[in-house]
Amino acid sequence: MQIANSINNDNKLKFDNVDFKIITLLVLGYDNKKVSSTLKIPLSSIQRRSRIILLSKIITQEYIPNFKLLGIKKGMLHIYLRDGNLKQRAETISKLDGVLSVSIHVGNSDIVAEFVYDNSECLVDIISEIKHMQDIEKILWSEEIYKVPVSKENISKSFKKYWADNEI
């Protein structure tokens, strides 16, 4: 089955309650076999639905290095612009060495970039490179010292609340 078979007339993916249960269990770390036994649905159906969910990019599988264990520092850059050219600046920043992710925000800073660096000189280099870009007003940075683990159960609780509020 292809993703196209799960698309309605509005070109939006359509998922049912079983799909949302599968999404929740996958996020909790269940494999297809465990999802199948938990939901009492044939493994082939779970595999097909999981494949559609993953191909739709509703959820993603990601392997992320533990930079701290590798001796690499990780931080955030909060970038403020003078102009409204957010997307172009964000795309330019995303191509810089050491940048892991870039997102556009509303409320405080315009662009937030997650980055890694070896030492203070590398930190100064990336800040300097961004400051030399056109219409950069200011940059704030912070270094991650410790990451507090959050239960994946929080994600499933958020899903359940969203689905209940939206009558899914």
PDB file of C-alpha atoms in Angstrom:
ATOM      1  CA  MET A   1       0.000   0.000   0.000  1.00  0.00           C
ATOM      2  CA  GLN A   2       1.330   3.457  -0.861  1.00  0.00           C
ATOM      3  CA  ILE A   3       0.930   6.696   1.050  1.00  0.00           C
ATOM      4  CA  ALA A   4      -1.315   7.938  -1.755  1.00  0.00           C
ATOM      5  CA  ASN A   5      -3.935   5.410  -0.660  1.00  0.00           C
ATOM      6  CA  SER A   6      -4.121   7.145   2.738  1.00  0.00           C
ATOM      7  CA  ILE A   7      -4.663  10.629   1.323  1.00  0.00           C
ATOM      8  CA  ASN A   8      -8.126  12.155   1.256  1.00  0.00           C
ATOM      9  CA  ASN A   9      -9.542  14.656  -1.260  1.00  0.00           C
ATOM     10  CA  ASP A  10      -7.886  17.607   0.526  1.00  0.00           C
ATOM     11  CA  ASN A  11      -4.427  16.063  -0.088  1.00  0.00           C
ATOM     12  CA  LYS A  12      -4.102  15.499   3.661  1.00  0.00           C
ATOM     13  CA  LEU A  13      -3.098  12.196   5.149  1.00  0.00           C
ATOM     14  CA  LYS A  14      -5.960  10.523   6.936  1.00  0.00           C
ATOM     15  CA  PHE A  15      -5.288   8.420   9.980  1.00  0.00           C
ATOM     16  CA  ASP A  16      -7.710   6.555  12.174  1.00  0.00           C
ATOM     17  CA  ASN A  17      -7.616   5.729  15.888  1.00  0.00           C
ATOM     18  CA  VAL A  18      -5.546   2.606  15.275  1.00  0.00           C
ATOM     19  CA  ASP A  19      -2.916   4.686  13.454  1.00  0.00           C
ATOM     20  CA  PHE A  20      -2.749   7.103  16.384  1.00  0.00           C
ATOM     21  CA  LYS A  21      -2.336   4.188  18.813  1.00  0.00           C
ATOM     22  CA  ILE A  22       0.470   2.840  16.620  1.00  0.00           C
ATOM     23  CA  ILE A  23       2.150   6.269  16.541  1.00  0.00           C
ATOM     24  CA  THR A  24       1.983   6.465  20.334  1.00  0.00           C
ATOM     25  CA  LEU A  25       3.491   3.009  20.802  1.00  0.00           C
ATOM     26  CA  LEU A  26       6.233   3.608  18.222  1.00  0.00           C
ATOM     27  CA  VAL A  27       7.200   6.835  19.994  1.00  0.00           C
ATOM     28  CA  LEU A  28       7.380   4.872  23.243  1.00  0.00           C
ATOM     29  CA  GLY A  29       9.949   2.609  21.565  1.00  0.00           C
ATOM     30  CA  TYR A  30       7.815  -0.419  20.733  1.00  0.00           C
ATOM     31  CA  ASP A  31       8.790  -2.444  17.672  1.00  0.00           C
ATOM     32  CA  ASN A  32       6.151  -3.687  15.217  1.00  0.00           C
ATOM     33  CA  LYS A  33       5.909  -7.093  16.889  1.00  0.00           C
ATOM     34  CA  LYS A  34       5.247  -5.543  20.314  1.00  0.00           C
ATOM     35  CA  VAL A  35       2.745  -3.063  18.797  1.00  0.00           C
ATOM     36  CA  SER A  36       0.961  -6.008  17.163  1.00  0.00           C
ATOM     37  CA  SER A  37       0.708  -8.002  20.397  1.00  0.00           C
ATOM     38  CA  THR A  38      -0.302  -4.937  22.457  1.00  0.00           C
ATOM     39  CA  LEU A  39      -3.076  -3.885  20.077  1.00  0.00           C
ATOM     40  CA  LYS A  40      -4.003  -7.469  19.131  1.00  0.00           C
ATOM     41  CA  ILE A  41      -3.753  -6.626  15.433  1.00  0.00           C
ATOM     42  CA  PRO A  42      -1.999  -8.870  12.887  1.00  0.00           C
ATOM     43  CA  LEU A  43       1.713  -8.100  12.484  1.00  0.00           C
ATOM     44  CA  SER A  44       1.349  -7.608   8.706  1.00  0.00           C
ATOM     45  CA  SER A  45      -1.260  -4.868   9.285  1.00  0.00           C
ATOM     46  CA  ILE A  46       0.975  -3.144  11.834  1.00  0.00           C
ATOM     47  CA  GLN A  47       3.960  -3.337   9.463  1.00  0.00           C
ATOM     48  CA  ARG A  48       1.941  -1.830   6.617  1.00  0.00           C
ATOM     49  CA  ARG A  49       0.529   0.950   8.783  1.00  0.00           C
ATOM     50  CA  SER A  50       3.925   1.672  10.398  1.00  0.00           C
ATOM     51  CA  ARG A  51       5.531   1.943   6.970  1.00  0.00           C
ATOM     52  CA  ILE A  52       2.881   4.463   5.866  1.00  0.00           C
ATOM     53  CA  ILE A  53       3.323   6.447   9.096  1.00  0.00           C
ATOM     54  CA  LEU A  54       7.117   6.550   8.689  1.00  0.00           C
ATOM     55  CA  LEU A  55       6.964   7.404   4.973  1.00  0.00           C
ATOM     56  CA  SER A  56       4.515  10.214   5.724  1.00  0.00           C
ATOM     57  CA  LYS A  57       7.116  11.694   8.121  1.00  0.00           C
ATOM     58  CA  ILE A  58       4.488  11.999  10.869  1.00  0.00           C
ATOM     59  CA  ILE A  59       7.224  10.483  13.051  1.00  0.00           C
ATOM     60  CA  THR A  60      10.887   9.939  12.256  1.00  0.00           C
ATOM     61  CA  GLN A  61      13.617   7.594  13.381  1.00  0.00           C
ATOM     62  CA  GLU A  62      16.784   9.444  14.261  1.00  0.00           C
ATOM     63  CA  TYR A  63      20.169   8.371  15.565  1.00  0.00           C
ATOM     64  CA  ILE A  64      21.820  11.223  17.436  1.00  0.00           C
ATOM     65  CA  PRO A  65      25.377  11.067  18.742  1.00  0.00           C
ATOM     66  CA  ASN A  66      25.978  11.701  22.436  1.00  0.00           C
ATOM     67  CA  PHE A  67      28.252  14.697  21.903  1.00  0.00           C
ATOM     68  CA  LYS A  68      29.115  14.973  25.591  1.00  0.00           C
ATOM     69  CA  LEU A  69      30.498  11.417  25.668  1.00  0.00           C
ATOM     70  CA  LEU A  70      32.484  12.248  22.528  1.00  0.00           C
ATOM     71  CA  GLY A  71      33.987  15.309  24.228  1.00  0.00           C
ATOM     72  CA  ILE A  72      32.204  17.766  21.922  1.00  0.00           C
ATOM     73  CA  LYS A  73      30.405  20.818  23.311  1.00  0.00           C
ATOM     74  CA  LYS A  74      26.851  21.584  22.247  1.00  0.00           C
ATOM     75  CA  GLY A  75      24.970  24.854  22.447  1.00  0.00           C
ATOM     76  CA  MET A  76      22.290  27.123  21.100  1.00  0.00           C
ATOM     77  CA  LEU A  77      22.612  30.347  19.160  1.00  0.00           C
ATOM     78  CA  HIS A  78      19.738  32.811  19.457  1.00  0.00           C
ATOM     79  CA  ILE A  79      19.928  35.105  16.445  1.00  0.00           C
ATOM     80  CA  TYR A  80      18.055  38.386  16.106  1.00  0.00           C
ATOM     81  CA  LEU A  81      17.594  40.015  12.689  1.00  0.00           C
ATOM     82  CA  ARG A  82      17.078  43.622  11.674  1.00  0.00           C
ATOM     83  CA  ASP A  83      15.035  42.654   8.616  1.00  0.00           C
ATOM     84  CA  GLY A  84      12.335  40.066   8.030  1.00  0.00           C
ATOM     85  CA  ASN A  85      14.379  37.803   5.795  1.00  0.00           C
ATOM     86  CA  LEU A  86      14.150  34.883   8.204  1.00  0.00           C
ATOM     87  CA  LYS A  87      14.020  31.947   5.832  1.00  0.00           C
ATOM     88  CA  GLN A  88      17.005  33.014   3.735  1.00  0.00           C
ATOM     89  CA  ARG A  89      19.164  33.699   6.831  1.00  0.00           C
ATOM     90  CA  ALA A  90      18.093  30.410   8.422  1.00  0.00           C
ATOM     91  CA  GLU A  91      19.015  28.481   5.272  1.00  0.00           C
ATOM     92  CA  THR A  92      22.426  30.198   5.133  1.00  0.00           C
ATOM     93  CA  ILE A  93      23.094  29.426   8.801  1.00  0.00           C
ATOM     94  CA  SER A  94      22.042  25.794   8.313  1.00  0.00           C
ATOM     95  CA  LYS A  95      24.985  25.314   5.937  1.00  0.00           C
ATOM     96  CA  LEU A  96      27.631  26.395   8.466  1.00  0.00           C
ATOM     97  CA  ASP A  97      30.025  23.804   9.868  1.00  0.00           C
ATOM     98  CA  GLY A  98      28.888  22.471  13.237  1.00  0.00           C
ATOM     99  CA  VAL A  99      25.245  23.493  12.884  1.00  0.00           C
ATOM    100  CA  LEU A 100      22.916  20.601  13.754  1.00  0.00           C
ATOM    101  CA  SER A 101      19.552  22.277  13.321  1.00  0.00           C
ATOM    102  CA  VAL A 102      18.045  25.674  12.603  1.00  0.00           C
ATOM    103  CA  SER A 103      14.513  26.794  13.366  1.00  0.00           C
ATOM    104  CA  ILE A 104      12.571  30.003  12.904  1.00  0.00           C
ATOM    105  CA  HIS A 105      10.794  31.266  16.014  1.00  0.00           C
ATOM    106  CA  VAL A 106       8.277  33.910  16.963  1.00  0.00           C
ATOM    107  CA  GLY A 107       8.268  35.685  20.281  1.00  0.00           C
ATOM    108  CA  ASN A 108      11.877  36.364  21.169  1.00  0.00           C
ATOM    109  CA  SER A 109      14.830  35.469  18.959  1.00  0.00           C
ATOM    110  CA  ASP A 110      14.106  35.120  15.241  1.00  0.00           C
ATOM    111  CA  ILE A 111      16.316  32.110  14.555  1.00  0.00           C
ATOM    112  CA  VAL A 112      17.561  29.426  16.934  1.00  0.00           C
ATOM    113  CA  ALA A 113      20.442  27.215  15.857  1.00  0.00           C
ATOM    114  CA  GLU A 114      21.707  24.155  17.668  1.00  0.00           C
ATOM    115  CA  PHE A 115      25.428  23.676  17.107  1.00  0.00           C
ATOM    116  CA  VAL A 116      28.488  21.737  18.237  1.00  0.00           C
ATOM    117  CA  TYR A 117      32.033  22.969  18.717  1.00  0.00           C
ATOM    118  CA  ASP A 118      35.363  21.719  20.031  1.00  0.00           C
ATOM    119  CA  ASN A 119      36.642  24.753  21.880  1.00  0.00           C
ATOM    120  CA  SER A 120      36.162  28.472  22.508  1.00  0.00           C
ATOM    121  CA  GLU A 121      37.966  29.400  19.293  1.00  0.00           C
ATOM    122  CA  CYS A 122      35.448  27.400  17.241  1.00  0.00           C
ATOM    123  CA  LEU A 123      32.620  29.110  19.126  1.00  0.00           C
ATOM    124  CA  VAL A 124      34.051  32.549  18.361  1.00  0.00           C
ATOM    125  CA  ASP A 125      34.488  31.575  14.694  1.00  0.00           C
ATOM    126  CA  ILE A 126      30.837  30.589  14.181  1.00  0.00           C
ATOM    127  CA  ILE A 127      29.534  33.644  16.045  1.00  0.00           C
ATOM    128  CA  SER A 128      31.829  35.879  13.988  1.00  0.00           C
ATOM    129  CA  GLU A 129      30.714  34.263  10.736  1.00  0.00           C
ATOM    130  CA  ILE A 130      27.050  34.868  11.588  1.00  0.00           C
ATOM    131  CA  LYS A 131      27.685  38.439  12.783  1.00  0.00           C
ATOM    132  CA  HIS A 132      29.215  39.224   9.399  1.00  0.00           C
ATOM    133  CA  MET A 133      26.000  38.252   7.630  1.00  0.00           C
ATOM    134  CA  GLN A 134      23.815  41.082   6.415  1.00  0.00           C
ATOM    135  CA  ASP A 135      21.126  42.430   8.810  1.00  0.00           C
ATOM    136  CA  ILE A 136      22.136  40.430  11.894  1.00  0.00           C
ATOM    137  CA  GLU A 137      21.220  42.539  14.929  1.00  0.00           C
ATOM    138  CA  LYS A 138      22.646  40.395  17.730  1.00  0.00           C
ATOM    139  CA  ILE A 139      23.507  36.849  18.745  1.00  0.00           C
ATOM    140  CA  LEU A 140      23.160  35.234  22.148  1.00  0.00           C
ATOM    141  CA  TRP A 141      24.590  31.817  22.865  1.00  0.00           C
ATOM    142  CA  SER A 142      24.371  29.203  25.563  1.00  0.00           C
ATOM    143  CA  GLU A 143      26.192  25.936  26.153  1.00  0.00           C
ATOM    144  CA  GLU A 144      24.369  22.773  27.118  1.00  0.00           C
ATOM    145  CA  ILE A 145      25.761  21.453  30.383  1.00  0.00           C
ATOM    146  CA  TYR A 146      23.316  18.690  31.181  1.00  0.00           C
ATOM    147  CA  LYS A 147      20.217  17.329  29.511  1.00  0.00           C
ATOM    148  CA  VAL A 148      17.420  16.182  31.804  1.00  0.00           C
ATOM    149  CA  PRO A 149      15.790  13.018  30.513  1.00  0.00           C
ATOM    150  CA  VAL A 150      12.069  13.319  29.870  1.00  0.00           C
ATOM    151  CA  SER A 151       9.766  10.330  29.897  1.00  0.00           C
ATOM    152  CA  LYS A 152       8.440   9.331  26.506  1.00  0.00           C
ATOM    153  CA  GLU A 153       5.149   8.847  28.341  1.00  0.00           C
ATOM    154  CA  ASN A 154       4.845  12.666  28.261  1.00  0.00           C
ATOM    155  CA  ILE A 155       4.696  12.514  24.471  1.00  0.00           C
ATOM    156  CA  SER A 156       1.935   9.907  24.479  1.00  0.00           C
ATOM    157  CA  LYS A 157      -0.018  11.944  27.070  1.00  0.00           C
ATOM    158  CA  SER A 158       0.274  14.988  24.810  1.00  0.00           C
ATOM    159  CA  PHE A 159      -0.981  12.948  21.854  1.00  0.00           C
ATOM    160  CA  LYS A 160      -3.932  11.622  23.824  1.00  0.00           C
ATOM    161  CA  LYS A 161      -4.894  15.131  24.973  1.00  0.00           C
ATOM    162  CA  TYR A 162      -4.613  16.491  21.414  1.00  0.00           C
ATOM    163  CA  TRP A 163      -6.616  13.623  19.969  1.00  0.00           C
ATOM    164  CA  ALA A 164      -9.296  13.953  22.648  1.00  0.00           C
ATOM    165  CA  ASP A 165      -9.521  17.744  22.158  1.00  0.00           C
ATOM    166  CA  ASN A 166      -9.818  17.276  18.388  1.00  0.00           C
ATOM    167  CA  GLU A 167     -12.209  14.313  18.604  1.00  0.00           C
ATOM    168  CA  ILE A 168      -9.838  11.957  16.832  1.00  0.00           C
TER     169      ILE A 168
END
